[in-house]
Amino acid sequence: MPREITGEVIHVVGPDEHGDYELDGTVAELAESRYLLVCREGGKPSVIERVVAFFKRDPITPVTLVADEGAEEGSEIEATVEFTTVDGVYEVVEME
């Protein structure tokens, strides 16, 4: 069942960089010749949201998206994703 995710792209791993990282076997299979986008779920927080999160000790919720196209680090994306067998890793169906 698809899910909508809004997130700030923290890091991008291109298809030619997969060897530089220790990817889980399942993630490596999913990513094969695709991009891995590590995102902060919920989008880019404001300064006030960051201060509140710091005092509440509320951690960043990272998610990894497996996509056919890359994105710029620091950009905010909206994507329709499908769940995978790996917790926190989603396959992108459609990205804006």
PDB file of C-alpha atoms in Angstrom:
ATOM      1  CA  MET A   1       0.000   0.000   0.000  1.00  0.00           C
ATOM      2  CA  PRO A   2       1.539   3.359  -1.030  1.00  0.00           C
ATOM      3  CA  ARG A   3       2.415   6.045   1.499  1.00  0.00           C
ATOM      4  CA  GLU A   4       3.197   9.755   1.088  1.00  0.00           C
ATOM      5  CA  ILE A   5       6.502  11.023   2.517  1.00  0.00           C
ATOM      6  CA  THR A   6       7.789  14.586   2.709  1.00  0.00           C
ATOM      7  CA  GLY A   7      11.440  14.892   3.606  1.00  0.00           C
ATOM      8  CA  GLU A   8      14.609  16.932   3.436  1.00  0.00           C
ATOM      9  CA  VAL A   9      17.360  15.148   1.502  1.00  0.00           C
ATOM     10  CA  ILE A  10      20.323  14.781   3.869  1.00  0.00           C
ATOM     11  CA  HIS A  11      22.546  12.567   1.722  1.00  0.00           C
ATOM     12  CA  VAL A  12      22.483  11.050  -1.769  1.00  0.00           C
ATOM     13  CA  VAL A  13      24.275   7.853  -2.778  1.00  0.00           C
ATOM     14  CA  GLY A  14      24.500   7.418  -6.533  1.00  0.00           C
ATOM     15  CA  PRO A  15      24.581   4.033  -8.291  1.00  0.00           C
ATOM     16  CA  ASP A  16      28.343   4.293  -8.875  1.00  0.00           C
ATOM     17  CA  GLU A  17      29.007   4.958  -5.145  1.00  0.00           C
ATOM     18  CA  HIS A  18      27.296   1.860  -3.691  1.00  0.00           C
ATOM     19  CA  GLY A  19      30.657   0.102  -3.279  1.00  0.00           C
ATOM     20  CA  ASP A  20      31.831   2.850  -0.911  1.00  0.00           C
ATOM     21  CA  TYR A  21      29.155   1.902   1.638  1.00  0.00           C
ATOM     22  CA  GLU A  22      28.389  -1.275   3.563  1.00  0.00           C
ATOM     23  CA  LEU A  23      24.859  -1.852   2.309  1.00  0.00           C
ATOM     24  CA  ASP A  24      22.635  -4.569   3.710  1.00  0.00           C
ATOM     25  CA  GLY A  25      22.144  -7.366   1.137  1.00  0.00           C
ATOM     26  CA  THR A  26      18.455  -6.569   0.648  1.00  0.00           C
ATOM     27  CA  VAL A  27      19.113  -2.830   0.311  1.00  0.00           C
ATOM     28  CA  ALA A  28      21.913  -3.511  -2.183  1.00  0.00           C
ATOM     29  CA  GLU A  29      19.520  -5.615  -4.275  1.00  0.00           C
ATOM     30  CA  LEU A  30      16.816  -2.930  -4.165  1.00  0.00           C
ATOM     31  CA  ALA A  31      19.256  -0.163  -5.054  1.00  0.00           C
ATOM     32  CA  GLU A  32      21.169  -2.074  -7.743  1.00  0.00           C
ATOM     33  CA  SER A  33      21.476   0.765 -10.322  1.00  0.00           C
ATOM     34  CA  ARG A  34      19.320   3.313  -8.517  1.00  0.00           C
ATOM     35  CA  TYR A  35      19.848   6.191  -6.107  1.00  0.00           C
ATOM     36  CA  LEU A  36      19.619   6.005  -2.330  1.00  0.00           C
ATOM     37  CA  LEU A  37      18.203   9.184  -0.817  1.00  0.00           C
ATOM     38  CA  VAL A  38      18.625   9.518   2.935  1.00  0.00           C
ATOM     39  CA  CYS A  39      15.977  11.960   4.139  1.00  0.00           C
ATOM     40  CA  ARG A  40      14.844  13.665   7.321  1.00  0.00           C
ATOM     41  CA  GLU A  41      11.182  12.683   7.462  1.00  0.00           C
ATOM     42  CA  GLY A  42       8.818  15.629   7.820  1.00  0.00           C
ATOM     43  CA  GLY A  43      10.862  18.071   5.771  1.00  0.00           C
ATOM     44  CA  LYS A  44      13.242  20.853   6.724  1.00  0.00           C
ATOM     45  CA  PRO A  45      12.570  22.028  10.306  1.00  0.00           C
ATOM     46  CA  SER A  46      12.562  25.702  11.208  1.00  0.00           C
ATOM     47  CA  VAL A  47      15.014  27.090  13.761  1.00  0.00           C
ATOM     48  CA  ILE A  48      12.294  27.044  16.427  1.00  0.00           C
ATOM     49  CA  GLU A  49      11.427  23.414  15.626  1.00  0.00           C
ATOM     50  CA  ARG A  50      15.119  22.492  15.939  1.00  0.00           C
ATOM     51  CA  VAL A  51      15.411  24.200  19.348  1.00  0.00           C
ATOM     52  CA  VAL A  52      12.250  22.500  20.629  1.00  0.00           C
ATOM     53  CA  ALA A  53      13.470  19.117  19.332  1.00  0.00           C
ATOM     54  CA  PHE A  54      16.827  19.678  21.073  1.00  0.00           C
ATOM     55  CA  PHE A  55      15.228  20.373  24.452  1.00  0.00           C
ATOM     56  CA  LYS A  56      12.708  17.540  24.069  1.00  0.00           C
ATOM     57  CA  ARG A  57      15.570  15.263  22.972  1.00  0.00           C
ATOM     58  CA  ASP A  58      13.433  14.341  19.976  1.00  0.00           C
ATOM     59  CA  PRO A  59      15.712  12.620  17.440  1.00  0.00           C
ATOM     60  CA  ILE A  60      15.694  13.072  13.674  1.00  0.00           C
ATOM     61  CA  THR A  61      13.684  10.354  11.955  1.00  0.00           C
ATOM     62  CA  PRO A  62      15.725   9.281   8.938  1.00  0.00           C
ATOM     63  CA  VAL A  63      14.254   7.274   6.066  1.00  0.00           C
ATOM     64  CA  THR A  64      15.996   5.872   3.025  1.00  0.00           C
ATOM     65  CA  LEU A  65      14.295   6.124  -0.339  1.00  0.00           C
ATOM     66  CA  VAL A  66      15.338   3.994  -3.308  1.00  0.00           C
ATOM     67  CA  ALA A  67      14.680   6.112  -6.413  1.00  0.00           C
ATOM     68  CA  ASP A  68      15.329   6.019 -10.152  1.00  0.00           C
ATOM     69  CA  GLU A  69      16.449   9.664 -10.093  1.00  0.00           C
ATOM     70  CA  GLY A  70      18.671  11.556  -7.703  1.00  0.00           C
ATOM     71  CA  ALA A  71      17.935  14.750  -5.791  1.00  0.00           C
ATOM     72  CA  GLU A  72      20.034  17.592  -4.442  1.00  0.00           C
ATOM     73  CA  GLU A  73      21.188  17.447  -0.833  1.00  0.00           C
ATOM     74  CA  GLY A  74      19.264  20.015   1.202  1.00  0.00           C
ATOM     75  CA  SER A  75      16.232  19.983  -1.084  1.00  0.00           C
ATOM     76  CA  GLU A  76      12.785  19.048   0.141  1.00  0.00           C
ATOM     77  CA  ILE A  77      10.960  16.280  -1.709  1.00  0.00           C
ATOM     78  CA  GLU A  78       7.508  14.757  -1.687  1.00  0.00           C
ATOM     79  CA  ALA A  79       7.249  11.149  -2.753  1.00  0.00           C
ATOM     80  CA  THR A  80       4.747   8.353  -3.005  1.00  0.00           C
ATOM     81  CA  VAL A  81       6.509   5.251  -1.723  1.00  0.00           C
ATOM     82  CA  GLU A  82       5.956   1.541  -1.191  1.00  0.00           C
ATOM     83  CA  PHE A  83       7.107  -0.350   1.878  1.00  0.00           C
ATOM     84  CA  THR A  84       9.989  -2.825   1.564  1.00  0.00           C
ATOM     85  CA  THR A  85      11.018  -5.703   3.802  1.00  0.00           C
ATOM     86  CA  VAL A  86      13.683  -3.480   5.413  1.00  0.00           C
ATOM     87  CA  ASP A  87      12.480  -1.152   8.167  1.00  0.00           C
ATOM     88  CA  GLY A  88      12.951   2.531   7.232  1.00  0.00           C
ATOM     89  CA  VAL A  89      13.676   1.801   3.560  1.00  0.00           C
ATOM     90  CA  TYR A  90      11.047   2.622   0.921  1.00  0.00           C
ATOM     91  CA  GLU A  91      10.848   2.298  -2.862  1.00  0.00           C
ATOM     92  CA  VAL A  92       9.783   5.481  -4.662  1.00  0.00           C
ATOM     93  CA  VAL A  93       6.758   5.107  -6.933  1.00  0.00           C
ATOM     94  CA  GLU A  94       6.491   8.801  -7.795  1.00  0.00           C
ATOM     95  CA  MET A  95       8.565  11.814  -6.718  1.00  0.00           C
ATOM     96  CA  GLU A  96       7.918  15.546  -6.973  1.00  0.00           C
TER      97      GLU A  96
END
